[in-house]
XYZ file of C-alpha atoms in Angstrom:
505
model
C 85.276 90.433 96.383
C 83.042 93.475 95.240
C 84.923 96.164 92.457
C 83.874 98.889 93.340
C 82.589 101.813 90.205
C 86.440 103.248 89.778
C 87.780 100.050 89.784
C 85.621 98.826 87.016
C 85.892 101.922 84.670
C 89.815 101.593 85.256
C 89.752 98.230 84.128
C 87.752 98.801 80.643
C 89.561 101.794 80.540
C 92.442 99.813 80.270
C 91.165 96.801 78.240
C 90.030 99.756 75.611
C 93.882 101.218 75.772
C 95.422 97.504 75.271
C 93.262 96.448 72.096
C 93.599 99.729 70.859
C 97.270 99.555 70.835
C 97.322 95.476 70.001
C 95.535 97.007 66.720
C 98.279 99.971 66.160
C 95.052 102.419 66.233
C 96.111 106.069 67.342
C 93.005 107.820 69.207
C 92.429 109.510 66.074
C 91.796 106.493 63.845
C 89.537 105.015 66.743
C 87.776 107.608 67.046
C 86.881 107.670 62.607
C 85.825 104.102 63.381
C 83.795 104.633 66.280
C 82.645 107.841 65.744
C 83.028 108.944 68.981
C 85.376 111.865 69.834
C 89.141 111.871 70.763
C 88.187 113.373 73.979
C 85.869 110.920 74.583
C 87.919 107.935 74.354
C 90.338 109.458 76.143
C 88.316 109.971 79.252
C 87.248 106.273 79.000
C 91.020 105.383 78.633
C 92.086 107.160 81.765
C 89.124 105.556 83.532
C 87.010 108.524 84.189
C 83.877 107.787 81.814
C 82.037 104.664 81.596
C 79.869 104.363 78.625
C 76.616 103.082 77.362
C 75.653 100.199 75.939
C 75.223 101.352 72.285
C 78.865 103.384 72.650
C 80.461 100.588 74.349
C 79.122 98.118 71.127
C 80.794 101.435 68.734
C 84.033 100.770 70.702
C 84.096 97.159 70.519
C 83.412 97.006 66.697
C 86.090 99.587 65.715
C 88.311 96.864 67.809
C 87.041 94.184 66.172
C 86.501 92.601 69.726
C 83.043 91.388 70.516
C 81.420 93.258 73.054
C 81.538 90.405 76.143
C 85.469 90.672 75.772
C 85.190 94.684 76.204
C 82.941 94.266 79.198
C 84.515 91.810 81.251
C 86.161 92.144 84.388
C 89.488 89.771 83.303
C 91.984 91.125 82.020
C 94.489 89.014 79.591
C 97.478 87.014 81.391
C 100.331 89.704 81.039
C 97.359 92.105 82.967
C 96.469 89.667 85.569
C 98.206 91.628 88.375
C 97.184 94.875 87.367
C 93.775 93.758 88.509
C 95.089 91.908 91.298
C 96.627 95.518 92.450
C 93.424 97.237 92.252
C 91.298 94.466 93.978
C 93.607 94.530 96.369
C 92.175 97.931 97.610
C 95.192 99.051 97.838
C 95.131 101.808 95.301
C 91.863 103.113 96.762
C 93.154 104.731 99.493
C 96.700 105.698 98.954
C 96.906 109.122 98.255
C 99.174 109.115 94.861
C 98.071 112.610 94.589
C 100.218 114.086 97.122
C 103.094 111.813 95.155
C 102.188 113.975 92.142
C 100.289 110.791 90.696
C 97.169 109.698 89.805
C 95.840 105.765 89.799
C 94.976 106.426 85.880
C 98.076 108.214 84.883
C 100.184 105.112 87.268
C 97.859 102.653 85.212
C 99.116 104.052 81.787
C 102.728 103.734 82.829
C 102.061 99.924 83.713
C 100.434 99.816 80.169
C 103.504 101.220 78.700
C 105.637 98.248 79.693
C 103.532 95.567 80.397
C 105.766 92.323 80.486
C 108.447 93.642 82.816
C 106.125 96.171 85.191
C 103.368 93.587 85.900
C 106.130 90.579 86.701
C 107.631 93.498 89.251
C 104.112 94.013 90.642
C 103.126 90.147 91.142
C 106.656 90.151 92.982
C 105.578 93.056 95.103
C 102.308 91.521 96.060
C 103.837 88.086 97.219
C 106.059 89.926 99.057
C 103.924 91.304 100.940
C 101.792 88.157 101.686
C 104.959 86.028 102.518
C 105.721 88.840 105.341
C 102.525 88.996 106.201
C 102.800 92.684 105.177
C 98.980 94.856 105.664
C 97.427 97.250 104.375
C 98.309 98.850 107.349
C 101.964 98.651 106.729
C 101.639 100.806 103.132
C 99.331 102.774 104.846
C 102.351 103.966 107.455
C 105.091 103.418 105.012
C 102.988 105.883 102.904
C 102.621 108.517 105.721
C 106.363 108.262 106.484
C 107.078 108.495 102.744
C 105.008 111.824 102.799
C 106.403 113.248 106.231
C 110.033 113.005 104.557
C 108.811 114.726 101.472
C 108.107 117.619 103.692
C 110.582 117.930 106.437
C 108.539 116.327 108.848
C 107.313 120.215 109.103
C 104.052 121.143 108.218
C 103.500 125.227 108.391
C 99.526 124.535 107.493
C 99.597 122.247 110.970
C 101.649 124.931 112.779
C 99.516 127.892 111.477
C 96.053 125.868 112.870
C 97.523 126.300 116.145
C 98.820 129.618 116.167
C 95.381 130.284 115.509
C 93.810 128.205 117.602
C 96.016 129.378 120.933
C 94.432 132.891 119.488
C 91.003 131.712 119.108
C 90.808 130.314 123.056
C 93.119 132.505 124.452
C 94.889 129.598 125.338
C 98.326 129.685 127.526
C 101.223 127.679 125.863
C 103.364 128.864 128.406
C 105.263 125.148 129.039
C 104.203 123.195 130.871
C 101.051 123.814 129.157
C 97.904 123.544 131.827
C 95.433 120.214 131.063
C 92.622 121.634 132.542
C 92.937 124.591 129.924
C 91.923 121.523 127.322
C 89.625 119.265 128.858
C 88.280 122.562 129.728
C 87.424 123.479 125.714
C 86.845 119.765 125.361
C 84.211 119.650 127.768
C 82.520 123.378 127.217
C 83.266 123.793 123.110
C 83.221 120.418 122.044
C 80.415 118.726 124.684
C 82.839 115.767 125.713
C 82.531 113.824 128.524
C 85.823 112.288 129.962
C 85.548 108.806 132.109
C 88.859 108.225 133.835
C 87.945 104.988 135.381
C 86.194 103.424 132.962
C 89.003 101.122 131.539
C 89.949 100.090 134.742
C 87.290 97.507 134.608
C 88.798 95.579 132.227
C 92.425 94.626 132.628
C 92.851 93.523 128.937
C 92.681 96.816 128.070
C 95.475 97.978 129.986
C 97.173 99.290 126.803
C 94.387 101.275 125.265
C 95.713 104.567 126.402
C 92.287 106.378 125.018
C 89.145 105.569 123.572
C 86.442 107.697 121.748
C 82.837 107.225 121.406
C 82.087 109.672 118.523
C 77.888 109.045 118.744
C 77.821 109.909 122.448
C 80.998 112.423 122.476
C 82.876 110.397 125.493
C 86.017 109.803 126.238
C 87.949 106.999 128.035
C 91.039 107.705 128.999
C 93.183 105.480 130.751
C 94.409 106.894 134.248
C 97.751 104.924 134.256
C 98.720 107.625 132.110
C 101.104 110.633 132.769
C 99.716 113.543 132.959
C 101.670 115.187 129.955
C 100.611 111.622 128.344
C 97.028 112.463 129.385
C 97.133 116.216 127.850
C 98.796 114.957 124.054
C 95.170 112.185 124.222
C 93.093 115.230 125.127
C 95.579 117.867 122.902
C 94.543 115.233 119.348
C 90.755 115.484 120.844
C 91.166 118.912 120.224
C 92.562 118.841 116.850
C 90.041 116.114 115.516
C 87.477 118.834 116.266
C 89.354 122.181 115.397
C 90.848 121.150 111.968
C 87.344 119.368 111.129
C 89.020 115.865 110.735
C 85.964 113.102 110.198
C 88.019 109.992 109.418
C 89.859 108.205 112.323
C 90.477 104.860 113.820
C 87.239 103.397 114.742
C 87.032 102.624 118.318
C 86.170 98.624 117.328
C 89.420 98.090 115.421
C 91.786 98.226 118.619
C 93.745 100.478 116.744
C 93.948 99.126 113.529
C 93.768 101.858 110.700
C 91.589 100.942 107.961
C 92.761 103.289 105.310
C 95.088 106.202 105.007
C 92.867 109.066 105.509
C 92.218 107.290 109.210
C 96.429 107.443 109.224
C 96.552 111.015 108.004
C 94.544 111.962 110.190
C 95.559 110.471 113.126
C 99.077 111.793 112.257
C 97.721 115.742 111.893
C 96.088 115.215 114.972
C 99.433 114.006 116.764
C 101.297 116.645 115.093
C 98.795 119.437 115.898
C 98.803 118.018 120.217
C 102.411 117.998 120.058
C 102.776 121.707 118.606
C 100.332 122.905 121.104
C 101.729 121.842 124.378
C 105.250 122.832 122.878
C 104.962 126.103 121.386
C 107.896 126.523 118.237
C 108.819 129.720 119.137
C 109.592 128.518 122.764
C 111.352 126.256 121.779
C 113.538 127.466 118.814
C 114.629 129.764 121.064
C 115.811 127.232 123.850
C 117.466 125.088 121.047
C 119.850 127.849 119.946
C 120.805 128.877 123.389
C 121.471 124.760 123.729
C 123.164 124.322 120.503
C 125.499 127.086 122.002
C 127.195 124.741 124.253
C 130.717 123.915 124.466
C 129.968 120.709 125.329
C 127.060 117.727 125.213
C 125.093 118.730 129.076
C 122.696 115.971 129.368
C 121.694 117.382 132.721
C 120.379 120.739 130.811
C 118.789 118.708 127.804
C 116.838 116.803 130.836
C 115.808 120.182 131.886
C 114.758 121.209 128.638
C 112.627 118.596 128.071
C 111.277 118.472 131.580
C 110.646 122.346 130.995
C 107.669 121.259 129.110
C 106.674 118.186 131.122
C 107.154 116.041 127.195
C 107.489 112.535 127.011
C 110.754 112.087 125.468
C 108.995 110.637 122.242
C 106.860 114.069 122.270
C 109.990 116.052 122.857
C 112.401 114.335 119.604
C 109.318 114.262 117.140
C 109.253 118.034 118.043
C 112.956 118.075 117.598
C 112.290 116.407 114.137
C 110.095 119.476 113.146
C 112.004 121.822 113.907
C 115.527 121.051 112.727
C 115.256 121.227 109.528
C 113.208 124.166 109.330
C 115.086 126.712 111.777
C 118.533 125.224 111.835
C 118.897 123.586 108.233
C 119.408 120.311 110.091
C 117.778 117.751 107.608
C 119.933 114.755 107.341
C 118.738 112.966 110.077
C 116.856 110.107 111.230
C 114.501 109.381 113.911
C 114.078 105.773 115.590
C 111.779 104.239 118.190
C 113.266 101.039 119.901
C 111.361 98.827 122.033
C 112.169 95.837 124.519
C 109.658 93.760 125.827
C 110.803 92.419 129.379
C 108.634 89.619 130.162
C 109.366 87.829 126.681
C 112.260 88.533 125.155
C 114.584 91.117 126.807
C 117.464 90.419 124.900
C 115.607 90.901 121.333
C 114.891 94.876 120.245
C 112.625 96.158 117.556
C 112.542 99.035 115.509
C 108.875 100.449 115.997
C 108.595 103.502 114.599
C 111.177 105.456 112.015
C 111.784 108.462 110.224
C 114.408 108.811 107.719
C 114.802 113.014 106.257
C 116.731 113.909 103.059
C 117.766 109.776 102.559
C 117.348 106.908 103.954
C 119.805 106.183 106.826
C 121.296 103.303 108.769
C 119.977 101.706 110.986
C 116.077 101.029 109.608
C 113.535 98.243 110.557
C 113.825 94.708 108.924
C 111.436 92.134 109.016
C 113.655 89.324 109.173
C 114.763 87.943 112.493
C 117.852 89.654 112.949
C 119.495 91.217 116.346
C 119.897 94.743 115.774
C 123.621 96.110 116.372
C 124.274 96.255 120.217
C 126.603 99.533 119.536
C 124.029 101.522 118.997
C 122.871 104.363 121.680
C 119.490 103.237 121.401
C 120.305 99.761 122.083
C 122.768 100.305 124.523
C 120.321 103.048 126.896
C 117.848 100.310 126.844
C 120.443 97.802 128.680
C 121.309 100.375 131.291
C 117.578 100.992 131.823
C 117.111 97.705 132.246
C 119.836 97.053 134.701
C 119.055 100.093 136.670
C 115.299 98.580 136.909
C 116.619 95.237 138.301
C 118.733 97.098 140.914
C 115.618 99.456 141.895
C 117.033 102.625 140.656
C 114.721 105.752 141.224
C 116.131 106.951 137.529
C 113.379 106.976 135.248
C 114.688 108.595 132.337
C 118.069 108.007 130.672
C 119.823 109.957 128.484
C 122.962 108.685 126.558
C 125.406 109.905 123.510
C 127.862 108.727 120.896
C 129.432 109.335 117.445
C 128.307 106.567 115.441
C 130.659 105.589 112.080
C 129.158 103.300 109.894
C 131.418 100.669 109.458
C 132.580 100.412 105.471
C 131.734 104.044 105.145
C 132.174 107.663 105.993
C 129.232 108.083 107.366
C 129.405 109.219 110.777
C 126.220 110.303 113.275
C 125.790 112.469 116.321
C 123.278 110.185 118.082
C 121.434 111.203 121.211
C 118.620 108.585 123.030
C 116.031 108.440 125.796
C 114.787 105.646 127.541
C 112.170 104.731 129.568
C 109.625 102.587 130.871
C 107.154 102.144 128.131
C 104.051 102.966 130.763
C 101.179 102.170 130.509
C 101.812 99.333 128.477
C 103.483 96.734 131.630
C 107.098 95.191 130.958
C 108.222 97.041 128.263
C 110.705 99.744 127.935
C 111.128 101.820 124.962
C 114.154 104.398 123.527
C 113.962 107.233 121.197
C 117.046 108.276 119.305
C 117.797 110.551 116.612
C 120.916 110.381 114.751
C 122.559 114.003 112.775
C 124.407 113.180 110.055
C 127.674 115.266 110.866
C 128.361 117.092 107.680
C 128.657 120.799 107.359
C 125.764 122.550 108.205
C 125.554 120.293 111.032
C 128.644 121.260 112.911
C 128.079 124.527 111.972
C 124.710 125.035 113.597
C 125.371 122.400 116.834
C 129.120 124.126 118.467
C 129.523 120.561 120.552
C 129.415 117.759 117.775
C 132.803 117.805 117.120
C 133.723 117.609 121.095
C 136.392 115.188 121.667
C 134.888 113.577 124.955
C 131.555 112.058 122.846
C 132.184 108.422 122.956
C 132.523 106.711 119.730
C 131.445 103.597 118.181
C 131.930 101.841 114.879
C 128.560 100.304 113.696
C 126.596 98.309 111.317
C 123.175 97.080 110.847
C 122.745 93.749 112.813
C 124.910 91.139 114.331
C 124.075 88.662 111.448
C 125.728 91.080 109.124
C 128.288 92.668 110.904
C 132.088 92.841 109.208
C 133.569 93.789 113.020
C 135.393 90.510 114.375
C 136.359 91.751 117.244
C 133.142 93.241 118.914
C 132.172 92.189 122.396
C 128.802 92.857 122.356
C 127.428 90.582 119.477
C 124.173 88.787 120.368
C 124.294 86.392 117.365
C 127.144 84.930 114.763
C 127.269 86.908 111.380
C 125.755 83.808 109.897
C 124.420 85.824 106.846
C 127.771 87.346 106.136
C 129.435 84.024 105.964
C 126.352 82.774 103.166
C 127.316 85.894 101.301
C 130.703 85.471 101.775
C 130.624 81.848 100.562
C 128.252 82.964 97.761
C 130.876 85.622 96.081
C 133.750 82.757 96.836
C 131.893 81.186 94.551
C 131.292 83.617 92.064
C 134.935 84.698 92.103
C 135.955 80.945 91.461
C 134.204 80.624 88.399
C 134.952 83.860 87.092
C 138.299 82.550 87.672
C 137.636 79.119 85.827
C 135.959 81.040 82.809
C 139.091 82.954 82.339
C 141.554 80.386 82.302
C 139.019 78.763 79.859
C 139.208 81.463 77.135
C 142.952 82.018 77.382
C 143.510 78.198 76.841
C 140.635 78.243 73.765
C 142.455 81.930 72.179
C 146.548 80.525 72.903
């Protein structure tokens, strides 16, 4: 594999920092025997300056190392995976700088502690290959680390289309118009938009848009909604308006090949979303509904079908907005999805969102059913029921108090489900969960109605403490290893302690 420039003046940078420090040299007493300045050798250090030949043979004598040892790429045993890391490209498109890091500065930490850090990083990596765990997966798990880290609400985002509506002239009156933006796609931004195209090839079925950046045209597929249709064209827009070059190439099927493609894809998302539901409207419809007595699912149906949102649309909105109007920002944010046709009794976690700490439930990798008391579980058996039966419903909304079993945490939970179009036999639910503390049931009047239904939870069926549940889907096999495990563990605690009183009577 090819190191790229960075990669290689981080890794002399390094090799210079470890000799130096195997020798007890301060950058002071380097810098007398090399004669180069403190400065200097600190910029190589933090792998920002490369130098010549005749410096790097100063450097290597003042080390006593010969020069071949200074320039090569390997780095000593205890090091190994430090390379690994940065070959692994990893590190070359994260951005540690909106972490407050940078990859020198998270180098010299490693440095610090060699032994123990590197051992933790090897584990990390083989982690990740034995669950088959991407670059795309810390490119996502990165994005959702830096969405939490702000709310989920982005004022830079929000401002961009305050001044774009300006700009245009453009109506966000919900539902917001489509034509309005294939109308600025078309005129502004010289698109041209193929609504049939994909229907040539049934494979792509899925694909719910594809753009052809050298010829400016877009496919979109016609299966779609048309609010579906207006958040494709509504990211067109915001690719173009915020200047965004970087985005999934149209020959990786969706596949994100670094995390400026998944930044960007997510500003873009965020921007279509904000435009075809305007904050203002709809702060001012969520503290009229927060008003209620009582949970009306029949007027939060309205309220989302006042702007024509998909329910996913409509909660990532509500994600936004919570915490920065009401002060709601213990909350989490799930995606479920069912696949009919191959498994319809196994659900999966597909997208998450987890503000001010992480929450229960979250995705696992293992093979593990998911708690069947769950809302979002739950909605997704009644959609599917109502499906078999022919029902014209094609939305369902569902509540309940959720108590984590073991704990006081409890969670207003409210989900939507429906059919997962235009991808064919799948169904999909989108729940968030309020942690109930203060500000909570001070800002939403009905949480603490005594008609929600409640349910005591845990994570999945494997793990689950509750003996008596009727909807398990699987025997808490895990439970009983761990159980066994501490059995054992108590045991010879047990046997250790007889042992000593017998050696000390």
């Amino acid at each position: 594999m090819a190191i790229n420039k960075r990669n290689i003046r981080l890794i002399f940078g390094l090799k210079v920092r470890q000799y130096r420090l195997e020798k007890s040299l301060s950058f002071k007493e380097l810098s007398a025997k090399s004669g180069l300045s403190v400065s200097y050798l600190n910029e190589i250090e933090k792998g920002k300056k490369y130098p010549k030949s005749e410096k790097i043979i100063q450097i290597a004598d003042a080390l006593d190392v010969s020069y071949d040892q200074l320039v090569s790429l390997k780095l000593s045993k205890k090091m190994a995976p430090v390379a690994e890391l940065l070959n692994s490209g990893i590190l070359d498109d994260l951005p540690l700088s909106i972490f407050g890091l940078e990859t020198n500065t998270l180098l010299e930490l490693i440095t610090d502690v060699p032994t123990k850090i590197n051992a933790f990083i090897s584990t990390i990596i083989k982690i990740a290959r034995n669950y088959e765990m991407s670059r795309e997966h810390f490119y996502l798990a990165a994005l959702r680390s830096y969405q939490e880290m702000h709310d989920n609400y982005f004022e830079e985002l929000e401002e961009a289309v305050a001044s774009f509506t300006e700009e245009f002239e453009f109506d966000h009156t919900p539902p917001v118009s489509t034509e309005q933006i294939t109308n600025i796609l078309q005129n502004t931004y010289g698109y041209t938009i193929d609504h049939t195209g994909l229907l040539q090839y049934p494979d792509l079925s899925s694909i719910r848009s594809l753009y052809l950046p050298d010829s400016r045209y877009l496919f979109i597929n016609n299966d779609l909604t048309p609010i579906q249709k207006a958040f494709q064209f509504g990211k067109e827009l915001a690719f173009n308006y915020l200047k965004l070059k970087e985005r999934p190439s149209p020959h990786s099927h969706g596949k994100l090949n670094s995390f400026e493609e998944a930044l960007n894809n997510f500003k873009a998302s965020y921007f279509s979303v904000a435009l075809l539901i305007n904050r203002e409207e709809m702060k001012n419809d969520l503290e009229d509904f927060f008003q209620l007595e009582a949970w009306d699912s029949d007027r939060f149906l309205s309220l989302m079908n006042k702007y024509e949102a998909t329910p996913e649309m409509f909660f990532h909105r509500l994600t936004n907005l919570l915490p920065t109007y009401f002060g709601v920002n213990n909350l989490f944010f799930l995606r479920t999805g069912q696949q009919l046709d191959v498994a319809p009794e196994f659900y999966s976690i597909t997208k998450e969102l987890h503000l001010h700490r992480q929450h229960s439930p979250h995705s696992v990798i293992l093979n593990e059913h998911y708690c069947r008391r769950w809302v979002s579980v739950r909605i997704l058996k009644n959609l599917m029921r109502g499906q078999q039966l022919d029902s014209q419903e094609t939305c369902l909304i569902d509540i309940q108090k959720s108590s984590y079993v073991g704990t006081k945490n409890e969670y207003f939970c409210f989900s939507a489900a429906r059919a997962n179009a235009p991808t064919p036999n799948s169904n999909v639910s989108v729940t968030i969960g309020i942690h109930m503390d203060a500000v909570a049931k001070r800002k939403i009047k009905f949480l603490e109605h005594p008609d929600i239904p409640q349910k005591v939870v845990h994570s999945t069926c494997e793990r689950c403490t509750i003996t008596d549940c009727m909807e398990r889907a699987a025997p808490p096999d895990q439970l009983i290893r761990d159980r066994k495990i501490q059995k054992a563990k108590d045991q010879l605690e047990l046997l250790i302690t007889s042992r000593d009183q017998i050696l000390t009577s």
